[in-house]
Amino acid sequence: MIPYLRRYRNRYIKGLTLVLFGGAFGIVTPLLLKYAVDTLEEGSTREAIAWASLAIMCFAVIRGVFLFASRFTIIATARMVEYDLREDLYRKLAHLPAAYFDRHKTGDITSRAINDLEGARMVSGIAILASVGMSFLFLMSLAAMLYLKWDLALLATAPLLLVTGVFIVCGPRLHTYSLASQEQLGAISNRAQEHYTGARVVRAFSREKEEYDRFDKECTEYERRNIRYAKWRGMTFALMTLFIQLSIVITLLVGGKGMITGVVSKGDFVAFTAYQFMLIWPMIALGWVVNLVLRGAACMGRICEILDSPSEESAEPLKESLLLKGEIEIRNLTFAYEADRPPALSNVSLKIQPGWKVAFVGKTGSGKSTLAHTLLRLYPVPDGTVFLDGQDINTLPLSDLRSSISIAPQDIFLWSDQIRNNILFGSQKERTEEEINRAAEISQLSADIEKFTDGYDQIIGERGLTLSGGQRQRTAIARAVIRKPAIIILDDALSSVDSHTENEITQRLNTFMEGRTSILITHRLSTAKKADLIVVLEEGEVKEQGTHDELLSKDGPYKQMWKAHQLEERIERRA
């Protein structure tokens, strides 16, 4: 956290200086008590006691002002640190590669961005404030005790050394158990996030009880880990209290004997015990501060796991971006999502001319969507395997690459926002109302929008759940179309629309895609039939490629697929 704290060092210096001044005014109070008791012992007048009382009140008010100013300064600064940390964390998440989110659960990431940030803020605020304030109070109180009665001070503070031993023994365990609790909190967040997102599925299959039981198990484990942490924390505080009480007993026995023998005056004893209680308070607060620091260290460690992860190349738009024509060439591409997983693509080679319509067909899991992901560089691909306009995509800035390609993915994600903003999400430039309408007309979404109360300003639910499956797909197509890309990828983008609507969308898309390279990932061979190139994939390999007529002239997989397609059409017509 040091880089974040260093940004506000002047504010921290100011705040901690105020802490020291406040502590200094607090140190004076026992001396005023000593003066009052000694003057009473000597038969003081009422005026002297009144002046001593007034002085104590004045110092208390001054100390209160300094305490308020110091707490306000430090805690406000901690909020600034939290803001910077949250901004950096969100910026980092925005630039992490897609593979990172494949390996990490959404709920756990959310927990780090909320709960762990809170733990880090407590360290940068109240923990620093308390550490400096308590340390100063401890040292000044100890110095005053040594000044008043050094031998009694040594005896009385000896048990406090054992408190250090308690933290040496218990500290590592507290840190380990705190980290375990934070990790389990992330698991709870993930379970809750999945349940809320899949609420309709849970109810549709009457799985409420089973989901509750699964959530209950996560909560039980979280409770178990927190109880284990609480036991060690409770034992730490219990031992601290025992040694602190032992220190008070020593003071009472030795100091009381000194008063009886006349070695220690009543004023010195009162001042000494006042300083001792001021000394004890930092020792008690030490346990609380250590708890904050250990939990904050666990939280910051989890946050740093994200901040230290390698980022994807920045995809910020450039002032002068390269306009791609749309020529695609793939040379002997072998790709796996993870090193320990079998390849999703094996030795794939093909060439697509600018302006061609290309259809990728094959069974589910054959690698069609994966091939689209490699074109967008959502995952790292080997050098010298994928080329756009003759250039290796690994040498192209992501801004150039992705601004030239649009995709309507199979897994559609829409924001809980206006339909207008969901369509405009696909464009990095300002678009006119006419362009928005044109994109909606191409995707046949405009007719549905006219039925909405607020038209394009209609707010759709989370992930577009208030829209039908077909409406979501058409919104995704409009989002892909509005940026007017050189290459457009439609990943099974018409699977949820009826055949009549599909034909109308296809006709409009054909007009839009003239001069643009288009890639259709589809199971419908009627859509693939008119493509300039059909690529048949099986288990990540290209089994054959060519036009519809060329592939039918061969006795290969495509011919078998076409026969099955015709049989399905005949059955549907008879039905």
CSV table of N, CA, C and O in Angstrom, one decimal, residues 473-557:
chain,number,residue,atom,x,y,z
A,473,GLN,N,-31.0,-11.4,-29.3
A,473,GLN,CA,-30.1,-11.7,-30.5
A,473,GLN,C,-30.1,-10.5,-31.5
A,473,GLN,O,-29.0,-10.2,-32.0
A,474,ARG,N,-31.2,-10.0,-31.7
A,474,ARG,CA,-31.3,-8.9,-32.7
A,474,ARG,C,-30.7,-7.6,-32.1
A,474,ARG,O,-30.1,-6.8,-32.9
A,475,THR,N,-30.7,-7.4,-30.8
A,475,THR,CA,-30.0,-6.3,-30.2
A,475,THR,C,-28.5,-6.5,-30.4
A,475,THR,O,-27.8,-5.5,-30.7
A,476,ALA,N,-28.1,-7.7,-30.2
A,476,ALA,CA,-26.6,-8.0,-30.4
A,476,ALA,C,-26.2,-7.8,-31.8
A,476,ALA,O,-25.1,-7.3,-32.1
A,477,ILE,N,-27.1,-8.1,-32.8
A,477,ILE,CA,-26.7,-7.9,-34.2
A,477,ILE,C,-26.7,-6.4,-34.5
A,477,ILE,O,-25.7,-5.9,-35.1
A,478,ALA,N,-27.6,-5.6,-33.9
A,478,ALA,CA,-27.6,-4.2,-34.1
A,478,ALA,C,-26.3,-3.6,-33.5
A,478,ALA,O,-25.8,-2.7,-34.1
A,479,ARG,N,-25.9,-4.1,-32.4
A,479,ARG,CA,-24.7,-3.6,-31.7
A,479,ARG,C,-23.5,-3.9,-32.6
A,479,ARG,O,-22.5,-3.1,-32.7
A,480,ALA,N,-23.5,-5.0,-33.3
A,480,ALA,CA,-22.3,-5.4,-34.1
A,480,ALA,C,-22.4,-4.6,-35.4
A,480,ALA,O,-21.3,-4.2,-36.0
A,481,VAL,N,-23.6,-4.3,-35.9
A,481,VAL,CA,-23.7,-3.6,-37.2
A,481,VAL,C,-23.3,-2.1,-37.1
A,481,VAL,O,-22.7,-1.6,-38.1
A,482,ILE,N,-23.7,-1.5,-36.0
A,482,ILE,CA,-23.6,0.0,-35.9
A,482,ILE,C,-22.2,0.5,-36.1
A,482,ILE,O,-21.9,1.6,-36.5
A,483,ARG,N,-21.2,-0.3,-35.8
A,483,ARG,CA,-19.8,0.2,-35.8
A,483,ARG,C,-19.2,0.1,-37.3
A,483,ARG,O,-18.1,0.5,-37.5
A,484,LYS,N,-20.0,-0.5,-38.2
A,484,LYS,CA,-19.6,-0.6,-39.6
A,484,LYS,C,-18.2,-1.2,-39.8
A,484,LYS,O,-17.3,-0.5,-40.3
A,485,PRO,N,-18.0,-2.4,-39.3
A,485,PRO,CA,-16.7,-3.0,-39.3
A,485,PRO,C,-16.2,-3.5,-40.7
A,485,PRO,O,-17.1,-3.7,-41.6
A,486,ALA,N,-15.0,-3.8,-40.8
A,486,ALA,CA,-14.5,-4.5,-42.0
A,486,ALA,C,-14.8,-6.0,-42.0
A,486,ALA,O,-15.0,-6.6,-43.0
A,487,ILE,N,-14.9,-6.5,-40.8
A,487,ILE,CA,-15.2,-8.0,-40.6
A,487,ILE,C,-16.3,-8.1,-39.6
A,487,ILE,O,-16.2,-7.5,-38.5
A,488,ILE,N,-17.3,-8.9,-39.9
A,488,ILE,CA,-18.4,-9.1,-39.0
A,488,ILE,C,-18.6,-10.6,-38.7
A,488,ILE,O,-18.5,-11.4,-39.7
A,489,ILE,N,-18.7,-11.0,-37.5
A,489,ILE,CA,-18.8,-12.4,-37.1
A,489,ILE,C,-20.2,-12.5,-36.4
A,489,ILE,O,-20.5,-11.9,-35.4
A,490,LEU,N,-21.0,-13.5,-37.0
A,490,LEU,CA,-22.3,-13.8,-36.4
A,490,LEU,C,-22.2,-15.2,-35.9
A,490,LEU,O,-22.2,-16.2,-36.7
A,491,ASP,N,-22.1,-15.3,-34.6
A,491,ASP,CA,-21.9,-16.7,-34.0
A,491,ASP,C,-23.3,-17.2,-33.6
A,491,ASP,O,-23.8,-17.0,-32.5
A,492,ASP,N,-23.8,-18.0,-34.5
A,492,ASP,CA,-25.2,-18.6,-34.3
A,492,ASP,C,-26.2,-17.5,-33.8
A,492,ASP,O,-27.0,-17.7,-32.9
A,493,ALA,N,-26.1,-16.4,-34.5
A,493,ALA,CA,-26.8,-15.2,-34.0
A,493,ALA,C,-28.3,-15.2,-34.4
A,493,ALA,O,-29.0,-14.3,-33.9
A,494,LEU,N,-28.7,-16.1,-35.1
A,494,LEU,CA,-30.2,-16.2,-35.5
A,494,LEU,C,-30.9,-17.4,-35.0
A,494,LEU,O,-31.9,-17.8,-35.5
A,495,SER,N,-30.3,-18.1,-34.1
A,495,SER,CA,-30.8,-19.4,-33.6
A,495,SER,C,-32.2,-19.2,-32.9
A,495,SER,O,-32.9,-20.2,-32.8
A,496,SER,N,-32.4,-18.0,-32.3
A,496,SER,CA,-33.6,-17.8,-31.5
A,496,SER,C,-34.8,-17.1,-32.3
A,496,SER,O,-35.7,-16.7,-31.6
A,497,VAL,N,-34.6,-16.9,-33.6
A,497,VAL,CA,-35.6,-16.2,-34.3
A,497,VAL,C,-36.3,-17.2,-35.3
A,497,VAL,O,-35.7,-18.2,-35.7
A,498,ASP,N,-37.5,-16.9,-35.6
A,498,ASP,CA,-38.2,-17.8,-36.5
A,498,ASP,C,-37.7,-17.7,-37.9
A,498,ASP,O,-36.9,-16.8,-38.3
A,499,SER,N,-38.0,-18.6,-38.8
A,499,SER,CA,-37.5,-18.7,-40.1
A,499,SER,C,-37.9,-17.5,-41.0
A,499,SER,O,-37.0,-17.0,-41.8
A,500,HIS,N,-39.1,-17.0,-40.8
A,500,HIS,CA,-39.5,-15.8,-41.6
A,500,HIS,C,-38.6,-14.6,-41.2
A,500,HIS,O,-38.1,-13.9,-42.1
A,501,THR,N,-38.5,-14.3,-39.9
A,501,THR,CA,-37.7,-13.2,-39.4
A,501,THR,C,-36.2,-13.4,-39.9
A,501,THR,O,-35.5,-12.5,-40.2
A,502,GLU,N,-35.8,-14.7,-39.8
A,502,GLU,CA,-34.4,-15.0,-40.2
A,502,GLU,C,-34.2,-14.6,-41.7
A,502,GLU,O,-33.1,-14.0,-42.0
A,503,ASN,N,-35.1,-14.9,-42.5
A,503,ASN,CA,-35.0,-14.6,-43.9
A,503,ASN,C,-34.9,-13.1,-44.1
A,503,ASN,O,-34.1,-12.6,-44.9
A,504,GLU,N,-35.7,-12.3,-43.4
A,504,GLU,CA,-35.7,-10.9,-43.6
A,504,GLU,C,-34.4,-10.3,-43.1
A,504,GLU,O,-33.9,-9.4,-43.7
A,505,ILE,N,-33.9,-10.8,-41.9
A,505,ILE,CA,-32.7,-10.3,-41.4
A,505,ILE,C,-31.5,-10.6,-42.3
A,505,ILE,O,-30.7,-9.8,-42.6
A,506,THR,N,-31.6,-11.8,-42.9
A,506,THR,CA,-30.5,-12.3,-43.8
A,506,THR,C,-30.4,-11.4,-45.0
A,506,THR,O,-29.4,-11.0,-45.5
A,507,GLN,N,-31.6,-11.1,-45.6
A,507,GLN,CA,-31.6,-10.2,-46.8
A,507,GLN,C,-31.0,-8.8,-46.5
A,507,GLN,O,-30.3,-8.3,-47.3
A,508,ARG,N,-31.4,-8.2,-45.3
A,508,ARG,CA,-30.9,-6.9,-45.0
A,508,ARG,C,-29.4,-7.0,-44.6
A,508,ARG,O,-28.6,-6.1,-45.0
A,509,LEU,N,-29.0,-8.1,-44.0
A,509,LEU,CA,-27.6,-8.3,-43.7
A,509,LEU,C,-26.7,-8.5,-44.9
A,509,LEU,O,-25.6,-8.0,-45.0
A,510,ASN,N,-27.3,-9.2,-45.9
A,510,ASN,CA,-26.6,-9.4,-47.2
A,510,ASN,C,-26.2,-8.0,-47.8
A,510,ASN,O,-25.1,-7.8,-48.4
A,511,THR,N,-27.2,-7.1,-47.8
A,511,THR,CA,-27.0,-5.8,-48.3
A,511,THR,C,-25.9,-5.0,-47.5
A,511,THR,O,-25.0,-4.4,-48.1
A,512,PHE,N,-26.0,-5.1,-46.2
A,512,PHE,CA,-25.1,-4.4,-45.3
A,512,PHE,C,-23.7,-5.0,-45.5
A,512,PHE,O,-22.7,-4.3,-45.4
A,513,MET,N,-23.5,-6.3,-45.7
A,513,MET,CA,-22.2,-7.0,-45.7
A,513,MET,C,-21.6,-7.0,-47.0
A,513,MET,O,-20.5,-7.5,-47.2
A,514,GLU,N,-22.2,-6.3,-48.0
A,514,GLU,CA,-21.5,-6.2,-49.3
A,514,GLU,C,-20.2,-5.4,-49.2
A,514,GLU,O,-20.2,-4.3,-48.6
A,515,GLY,N,-19.1,-6.0,-49.6
A,515,GLY,CA,-17.8,-5.4,-49.5
A,515,GLY,C,-17.1,-5.6,-48.1
A,515,GLY,O,-16.0,-5.2,-47.9
A,516,ARG,N,-17.9,-6.3,-47.2
A,516,ARG,CA,-17.3,-6.6,-45.9
A,516,ARG,C,-17.1,-8.1,-45.8
A,516,ARG,O,-17.9,-8.9,-46.3
A,517,THR,N,-16.1,-8.5,-45.1
A,517,THR,CA,-15.9,-9.9,-44.8
A,517,THR,C,-16.8,-10.4,-43.7
A,517,THR,O,-16.8,-9.7,-42.6
A,518,SER,N,-17.6,-11.4,-44.0
A,518,SER,CA,-18.6,-11.8,-43.0
A,518,SER,C,-18.3,-13.3,-42.7
A,518,SER,O,-18.1,-14.1,-43.6
A,519,ILE,N,-18.4,-13.6,-41.4
A,519,ILE,CA,-18.2,-15.0,-40.9
A,519,ILE,C,-19.5,-15.4,-40.2
A,519,ILE,O,-19.9,-14.8,-39.2
A,520,LEU,N,-20.1,-16.5,-40.7
A,520,LEU,CA,-21.3,-17.0,-40.1
A,520,LEU,C,-21.0,-18.3,-39.5
A,520,LEU,O,-20.6,-19.3,-40.1
A,521,ILE,N,-21.2,-18.4,-38.2
A,521,ILE,CA,-21.1,-19.6,-37.4
A,521,ILE,C,-22.5,-20.1,-37.2
A,521,ILE,O,-23.3,-19.5,-36.5
A,522,THR,N,-22.8,-21.2,-37.8
A,522,THR,CA,-24.2,-21.6,-37.9
A,522,THR,C,-24.4,-23.1,-37.9
A,522,THR,O,-23.5,-23.9,-38.3
A,523,HIS,N,-25.6,-23.6,-37.4
A,523,HIS,CA,-25.9,-25.0,-37.6
A,523,HIS,C,-26.9,-25.2,-38.7
A,523,HIS,O,-27.3,-26.3,-39.1
A,524,ARG,N,-27.4,-24.0,-39.2
A,524,ARG,CA,-28.4,-24.1,-40.3
A,524,ARG,C,-27.7,-24.0,-41.7
A,524,ARG,O,-27.2,-23.0,-42.1
A,525,LEU,N,-27.8,-25.1,-42.3
A,525,LEU,CA,-27.1,-25.2,-43.6
A,525,LEU,C,-27.8,-24.4,-44.7
A,525,LEU,O,-27.1,-24.0,-45.7
A,526,SER,N,-29.1,-24.1,-44.5
A,526,SER,CA,-29.7,-23.2,-45.5
A,526,SER,C,-29.1,-21.8,-45.4
A,526,SER,O,-29.1,-21.1,-46.5
A,527,THR,N,-28.6,-21.4,-44.3
A,527,THR,CA,-27.9,-20.1,-44.2
A,527,THR,C,-26.5,-20.2,-44.8
A,527,THR,O,-26.0,-19.3,-45.5
A,528,ALA,N,-25.8,-21.4,-44.6
A,528,ALA,CA,-24.4,-21.6,-45.1
A,528,ALA,C,-24.4,-21.8,-46.6
A,528,ALA,O,-23.3,-21.5,-47.2
A,529,LYS,N,-25.5,-22.2,-47.2
A,529,LYS,CA,-25.5,-22.6,-48.6
A,529,LYS,C,-25.0,-21.5,-49.5
A,529,LYS,O,-24.3,-21.8,-50.5
A,530,LYS,N,-25.3,-20.3,-49.2
A,530,LYS,CA,-25.0,-19.2,-50.2
A,530,LYS,C,-23.7,-18.6,-49.9
A,530,LYS,O,-23.3,-17.5,-50.5
A,531,ALA,N,-22.9,-19.1,-49.0
A,531,ALA,CA,-21.6,-18.6,-48.6
A,531,ALA,C,-20.6,-18.8,-49.8
A,531,ALA,O,-20.7,-19.7,-50.5
A,532,ASP,N,-19.6,-17.9,-49.8
A,532,ASP,CA,-18.5,-18.0,-50.8
A,532,ASP,C,-17.6,-19.1,-50.4
A,532,ASP,O,-16.9,-19.7,-51.3
A,533,LEU,N,-17.5,-19.4,-49.1
A,533,LEU,CA,-16.6,-20.5,-48.6
A,533,LEU,C,-17.3,-21.1,-47.4
A,533,LEU,O,-17.8,-20.4,-46.5
A,534,ILE,N,-17.4,-22.4,-47.4
A,534,ILE,CA,-17.9,-23.2,-46.3
A,534,ILE,C,-16.8,-24.0,-45.7
A,534,ILE,O,-16.1,-24.7,-46.4
A,535,VAL,N,-16.6,-23.8,-44.4
A,535,VAL,CA,-15.5,-24.5,-43.7
A,535,VAL,C,-16.1,-25.5,-42.7
A,535,VAL,O,-16.9,-25.1,-41.8
A,536,VAL,N,-15.9,-26.8,-42.9
A,536,VAL,CA,-16.4,-27.9,-42.0
A,536,VAL,C,-15.4,-28.2,-41.0
A,536,VAL,O,-14.3,-28.6,-41.3
A,537,LEU,N,-15.8,-28.1,-39.7
A,537,LEU,CA,-14.9,-28.4,-38.6
A,537,LEU,C,-15.4,-29.6,-37.8
A,537,LEU,O,-16.6,-29.8,-37.6
A,538,GLU,N,-14.4,-30.5,-37.4
A,538,GLU,CA,-14.7,-31.6,-36.6
A,538,GLU,C,-13.6,-31.8,-35.6
A,538,GLU,O,-12.4,-31.9,-36.0
A,539,GLU,N,-14.0,-31.7,-34.3
A,539,GLU,CA,-13.0,-31.9,-33.2
A,539,GLU,C,-11.8,-31.0,-33.4
A,539,GLU,O,-10.7,-31.4,-33.2
A,540,GLY,N,-12.1,-29.7,-33.8
A,540,GLY,CA,-11.0,-28.7,-33.9
A,540,GLY,C,-10.2,-28.8,-35.2
A,540,GLY,O,-9.2,-28.0,-35.3
A,541,GLU,N,-10.5,-29.7,-36.1
A,541,GLU,CA,-9.8,-29.8,-37.3
A,541,GLU,C,-10.7,-29.4,-38.5
A,541,GLU,O,-11.9,-29.7,-38.5
A,542,VAL,N,-10.1,-28.8,-39.6
A,542,VAL,CA,-10.8,-28.5,-40.8
A,542,VAL,C,-10.8,-29.8,-41.6
A,542,VAL,O,-9.8,-30.3,-42.1
A,543,LYS,N,-12.1,-30.4,-41.8
A,543,LYS,CA,-12.2,-31.6,-42.5
A,543,LYS,C,-12.3,-31.3,-44.0
A,543,LYS,O,-11.8,-32.1,-44.9
A,544,GLU,N,-13.0,-30.2,-44.4
A,544,GLU,CA,-13.1,-29.9,-45.8
A,544,GLU,C,-13.5,-28.4,-45.9
A,544,GLU,O,-14.1,-27.9,-44.9
A,545,GLN,N,-13.3,-27.8,-47.0
A,545,GLN,CA,-13.7,-26.4,-47.3
A,545,GLN,C,-13.9,-26.2,-48.7
A,545,GLN,O,-13.3,-26.8,-49.6
A,546,GLY,N,-14.9,-25.4,-49.1
A,546,GLY,CA,-15.2,-25.1,-50.5
A,546,GLY,C,-16.6,-24.5,-50.5
A,546,GLY,O,-17.2,-24.2,-49.5
A,547,THR,N,-17.1,-24.3,-51.8
A,547,THR,CA,-18.4,-23.8,-51.9
A,547,THR,C,-19.4,-24.9,-51.7
A,547,THR,O,-19.0,-26.1,-51.6
A,548,HIS,N,-20.7,-24.6,-51.7
A,548,HIS,CA,-21.7,-25.6,-51.4
A,548,HIS,C,-21.7,-26.7,-52.5
A,548,HIS,O,-21.7,-27.9,-52.2
A,549,ASP,N,-21.6,-26.2,-53.8
A,549,ASP,CA,-21.6,-27.2,-54.9
A,549,ASP,C,-20.4,-28.1,-54.8
A,549,ASP,O,-20.4,-29.3,-55.1
A,550,GLU,N,-19.2,-27.5,-54.5
A,550,GLU,CA,-18.0,-28.2,-54.5
A,550,GLU,C,-18.0,-29.3,-53.4
A,550,GLU,O,-17.6,-30.4,-53.6
A,551,LEU,N,-18.6,-28.9,-52.2
A,551,LEU,CA,-18.6,-29.9,-51.1
A,551,LEU,C,-19.6,-31.0,-51.4
A,551,LEU,O,-19.4,-32.1,-50.9
A,552,LEU,N,-20.7,-30.7,-52.1
A,552,LEU,CA,-21.7,-31.7,-52.4
A,552,LEU,C,-21.1,-32.7,-53.4
A,552,LEU,O,-21.6,-33.9,-53.5
A,553,SER,N,-20.2,-32.3,-54.2
A,553,SER,CA,-19.6,-33.2,-55.2
A,553,SER,C,-18.6,-34.2,-54.6
A,553,SER,O,-18.3,-35.2,-55.2
A,554,LYS,N,-18.3,-34.0,-53.3
A,554,LYS,CA,-17.5,-34.9,-52.6
A,554,LYS,C,-18.3,-35.7,-51.7
A,554,LYS,O,-19.4,-35.3,-51.2
A,555,ASP,N,-17.9,-36.9,-51.3
A,555,ASP,CA,-18.6,-37.7,-50.4
A,555,ASP,C,-18.0,-37.5,-49.0
A,555,ASP,O,-17.4,-38.4,-48.4
A,556,GLY,N,-18.1,-36.3,-48.5
A,556,GLY,CA,-17.5,-35.9,-47.2
A,556,GLY,C,-18.5,-35.6,-46.1
A,556,GLY,O,-19.7,-35.8,-46.3
A,557,PRO,N,-18.1,-35.1,-45.0
A,557,PRO,CA,-19.0,-34.7,-43.9
A,557,PRO,C,-20.1,-33.8,-44.3
A,557,PRO,O,-21.2,-33.9,-43.8
